[in-house]
Short mmCIF file of C-alpha atoms in Angstrom, two decimals:
data_model
loop_
_atom_site.label_atom_id
_atom_site.label_comp_id
_atom_site.label_asym_id
_atom_site.label_seq_id
_atom_site.Cartn_x
_atom_site.Cartn_y
_atom_site.Cartn_z
CA MET A 1 -1.24 13.04 -5.34
CA GLY A 2 -3.99 12.91 -3.21
CA ASP A 3 -5.13 14.28 -0.68
CA PRO A 4 -2.56 14.07 2.32
CA SER A 5 -5.04 13.74 5.05
CA LYS A 6 -6.55 10.54 4.14
CA PHE A 7 -3.55 8.58 5.05
CA GLN A 8 -2.08 7.68 7.84
CA ASN A 9 0.83 10.07 7.85
CA ILE A 10 2.73 12.03 5.66
CA ILE A 11 5.39 9.16 5.24
CA GLN A 12 2.84 7.10 4.28
CA TYR A 13 1.01 9.54 1.47
CA TYR A 14 4.57 10.25 0.29
CA LEU A 15 5.52 6.80 0.28
CA VAL A 16 2.30 5.93 -1.64
CA ASN A 17 3.02 8.37 -4.14
CA SER A 18 7.02 7.14 -4.45
CA SER A 19 5.49 3.43 -5.35
CA PHE A 20 3.19 4.71 -7.68
CA LEU A 21 5.57 6.73 -9.61
CA ALA A 22 8.35 3.76 -9.39
CA LEU A 23 5.55 1.49 -10.71
CA LEU A 24 5.24 4.02 -13.85
CA LEU A 25 8.76 4.50 -14.20
CA ALA A 26 9.38 1.09 -14.58
CA GLU A 27 6.57 0.43 -16.81
CA ILE A 28 8.35 3.24 -19.21
CA VAL A 29 11.82 1.35 -19.21
CA ILE A 30 10.23 -1.67 -20.05
CA LEU A 31 8.70 0.06 -23.03
CA ILE A 32 11.89 1.39 -23.98
CA VAL A 33 13.87 -1.78 -23.51
CA THR A 34 11.49 -3.55 -25.66
CA HIS A 35 10.21 -1.07 -28.33
CA GLN A 36 13.25 -2.70 -30.76
CA LYS A 37 12.13 -6.09 -30.30
CA THR A 38 9.13 -6.27 -32.32
CA ARG A 39 10.53 -6.77 -35.66
CA GLU A 40 10.90 -10.33 -37.54
CA ARG A 41 8.25 -12.26 -35.68
CA LYS A 42 5.08 -14.16 -35.59
CA LYS A 43 2.63 -11.49 -34.42
CA ARG A 44 -0.12 -13.04 -33.07
CA ASP A 45 -1.32 -10.11 -30.57
CA ASN A 46 -4.82 -9.73 -31.75
CA GLY A 47 -5.16 -6.25 -29.92
CA THR A 48 -4.12 -7.60 -26.55
CA ARG A 49 -1.37 -4.87 -26.35
CA TRP A 50 -3.86 -2.06 -26.20
CA MET A 51 -6.29 -3.94 -23.95
CA LEU A 52 -4.00 -4.30 -21.08
CA ILE A 53 -2.45 -0.70 -21.64
CA GLY A 54 -6.10 0.36 -21.28
CA CYS A 55 -6.37 -2.04 -18.38
CA PHE A 56 -3.54 -0.46 -17.00
CA ALA A 57 -5.19 2.88 -16.65
CA VAL A 58 -8.75 2.39 -15.90
CA CYS A 59 -7.34 0.47 -12.70
CA ILE A 60 -5.33 3.24 -11.65
CA TYR A 61 -8.30 5.84 -12.43
CA LEU A 62 -10.70 3.79 -10.57
CA SER A 63 -8.51 3.43 -7.49
CA ILE A 64 -8.52 7.33 -7.44
CA PHE A 65 -11.86 8.11 -8.24
CA PHE A 66 -13.70 5.85 -5.78
CA VAL A 67 -11.71 7.99 -3.02
CA SER A 68 -12.73 11.40 -4.91
CA GLN A 69 -15.78 13.81 -4.02
CA SER A 70 -16.87 13.15 -7.47
CA VAL A 71 -18.39 9.64 -5.65
CA PRO A 72 -21.84 9.54 -3.70
CA ALA A 73 -20.58 9.16 -0.05
CA MET A 74 -22.04 6.17 0.54
CA LEU A 75 -19.41 4.36 -1.34
CA ARG A 76 -16.53 6.58 -0.64
CA ALA A 77 -17.46 5.43 2.89
CA LEU A 78 -16.51 1.58 1.58
CA THR A 79 -12.90 2.04 2.70
CA PHE A 80 -10.69 0.05 4.89
CA PRO A 81 -8.71 1.63 7.68
CA LYS A 82 -5.34 3.86 7.25
CA TRP A 83 -3.10 1.09 7.51
CA ALA A 84 -4.19 -0.58 4.90
CA SER A 85 -2.08 2.05 2.63
CA TRP A 86 0.88 -0.17 4.20
CA ILE A 87 0.04 -3.17 2.35
CA GLY A 88 -1.01 -1.31 -0.57
CA ILE A 89 2.69 0.06 -0.74
CA LEU A 90 4.20 -3.63 -0.32
CA MET A 91 1.84 -4.77 -2.81
CA ILE A 92 3.20 -2.06 -5.71
CA VAL A 93 6.74 -2.54 -4.22
CA SER A 94 6.69 -6.20 -5.05
CA GLY A 95 4.62 -5.96 -8.17
CA ILE A 96 7.38 -4.14 -9.85
CA ILE A 97 9.88 -6.38 -8.53
CA ILE A 98 8.32 -9.61 -9.73
CA ARG A 99 7.41 -7.76 -13.32
CA LEU A 100 11.18 -6.54 -13.57
CA ILE A 101 12.57 -10.01 -12.85
CA ALA A 102 9.92 -11.61 -15.24
CA VAL A 103 11.39 -9.14 -18.20
CA PHE A 104 15.06 -9.39 -17.55
CA THR A 105 15.13 -13.12 -17.29
CA LEU A 106 13.18 -13.27 -20.37
CA LYS A 107 15.80 -10.65 -21.80
CA SER A 108 15.08 -10.18 -25.77
CA ALA A 109 12.08 -12.92 -25.65
CA PHE A 110 10.34 -10.44 -23.68
CA THR A 111 8.05 -8.31 -25.95
CA LEU A 112 4.65 -6.22 -24.90
CA ASN A 113 3.06 -7.82 -27.82
CA VAL A 114 2.16 -11.91 -28.49
CA GLN A 115 4.44 -12.81 -30.78
CA THR A 116 7.32 -15.47 -31.58
CA THR A 117 10.52 -16.54 -33.65
CA ASN A 118 11.72 -19.67 -34.84
CA THR A 119 14.84 -18.85 -32.97
CA GLN A 120 12.74 -18.51 -29.61
CA LYS A 121 13.42 -21.05 -26.67
CA LEU A 122 11.25 -21.75 -24.07
CA ILE A 123 11.95 -20.37 -20.76
CA THR A 124 11.21 -22.32 -17.84
CA LYS A 125 14.20 -21.24 -15.56
CA GLY A 126 14.06 -19.11 -12.43
CA ILE A 127 10.93 -17.03 -11.57
CA TYR A 128 9.47 -19.01 -14.80
CA HIS A 129 9.99 -22.37 -13.10
CA SER A 130 6.32 -22.47 -11.19
CA VAL A 131 4.76 -19.25 -12.61
CA ARG A 132 4.00 -19.08 -16.73
CA ASN A 133 3.15 -15.46 -16.58
CA PRO A 134 4.73 -13.76 -13.62
CA ALA A 135 4.89 -10.45 -15.15
CA TYR A 136 1.55 -10.16 -15.29
CA THR A 137 1.33 -11.42 -11.80
CA GLY A 138 3.85 -8.43 -10.75
CA SER A 139 1.13 -6.04 -12.55
CA ILE A 140 -1.60 -7.21 -11.16
CA LEU A 141 -0.38 -7.11 -8.05
CA SER A 142 1.43 -3.60 -8.44
CA LEU A 143 -2.54 -2.35 -10.22
CA LEU A 144 -4.33 -4.42 -6.72
CA GLY A 145 -1.78 -2.67 -4.45
CA ILE A 146 -3.00 1.26 -5.90
CA ALA A 147 -6.01 0.27 -5.16
CA VAL A 148 -5.03 -0.55 -1.56
CA SER A 149 -3.25 1.99 -1.06
CA TYR A 150 -6.23 4.11 -1.54
CA ARG A 151 -8.08 2.03 0.50
CA SER A 152 -11.70 1.83 -1.42
CA LEU A 153 -13.12 -1.06 -0.95
CA VAL A 154 -15.28 -0.85 -4.32
CA ALA A 155 -12.10 -0.22 -6.25
CA ILE A 156 -10.47 -3.03 -5.06
CA VAL A 157 -13.19 -5.42 -6.13
CA LEU A 158 -13.30 -3.07 -9.45
CA VAL A 159 -9.36 -3.48 -10.42
CA LEU A 160 -9.46 -7.17 -9.05
CA LEU A 161 -12.36 -7.82 -11.81
CA ILE A 162 -11.07 -5.77 -14.14
CA SER A 163 -7.38 -6.99 -14.46
CA MET A 164 -8.61 -10.62 -14.07
CA ILE A 165 -10.64 -10.44 -17.12
CA CYS A 166 -8.39 -8.68 -19.00
CA TYR A 167 -5.13 -11.01 -17.96
CA SER A 168 -6.83 -13.91 -18.74
CA VAL A 169 -8.06 -12.76 -22.09
CA ARG A 170 -4.04 -11.99 -22.43
CA ILE A 171 -3.06 -15.04 -21.19
CA HIS A 172 -5.39 -17.40 -23.53
CA ILE A 173 -4.12 -15.88 -26.10
CA GLU A 174 -0.46 -15.97 -25.34
CA GLU A 175 -0.61 -19.32 -24.53
CA GLN A 176 -2.04 -20.42 -28.13
CA ALA A 177 0.72 -18.53 -29.64
CA LEU A 178 3.65 -20.34 -27.13
CA GLU A 179 1.86 -24.00 -27.79
CA ALA A 180 1.80 -23.30 -31.40
CA GLN A 181 5.33 -22.27 -31.08
CA PHE A 182 6.96 -25.04 -28.84
CA GLY A 183 4.00 -27.85 -29.15
CA GLU A 184 4.66 -30.93 -26.75
CA GLU A 185 7.34 -29.11 -24.51
CA PHE A 186 5.01 -26.07 -23.76
CA THR A 187 2.03 -28.37 -23.36
CA THR A 188 4.32 -29.99 -20.78
CA TYR A 189 5.70 -27.22 -18.94
CA CYS A 190 1.99 -26.49 -18.67
CA LYS A 191 1.29 -29.56 -16.90
CA ARG A 192 4.07 -28.74 -14.04
CA SER A 193 3.44 -24.60 -13.67
CA TRP A 194 0.56 -22.26 -12.74
CA ARG A 195 -0.74 -19.74 -15.13
CA LEU A 196 -0.18 -16.71 -12.32
CA VAL A 197 -0.24 -17.54 -8.98
CA PRO A 198 1.46 -20.81 -7.46
CA CYS A 199 -0.92 -23.26 -5.85
CA ILE A 200 -3.87 -21.39 -7.02
CA TRP A 201 -4.24 -20.50 -10.37
#
């Protein structure tokens, strides 16, 4: 996918495409694993699942679109050097790993919808010890990684803006549901942890 001449070398080109495909594969695996876990739960999603799916698709589209010939030359010229694609690859792969660790740490408690059960326990161990939403951290990192891989400054800014808005809405709704379910236990957990990035937010 993409024009090999826009990358530093053919290895970088194939690695960008491979990491992009690995991201899609990871999301398909997560979708399959969590598909059967949505029954007998209190659903409080408010449509944010579809918002995140739309965010995912739009961010990928923007990352590719802003390096295409459809974009005015002035905007297309706003790019980082070709070596920046290596950083993008690292971001995509790191995001995938963070998200998969988060999903498999929660195990059966992880779902794509915002929903809880009366038997559910609040997970605060492992990757969830310091960050309350590491799966979202991984997703945002990977989406930004795609934009960085294609090197468009405009795409990077838009992907960051869109993903932060969408995931902030999702986190707000999810944390309301968790507070309703776990009460003081969740409030205490919030006081000693970060939403997405340790020491930042």
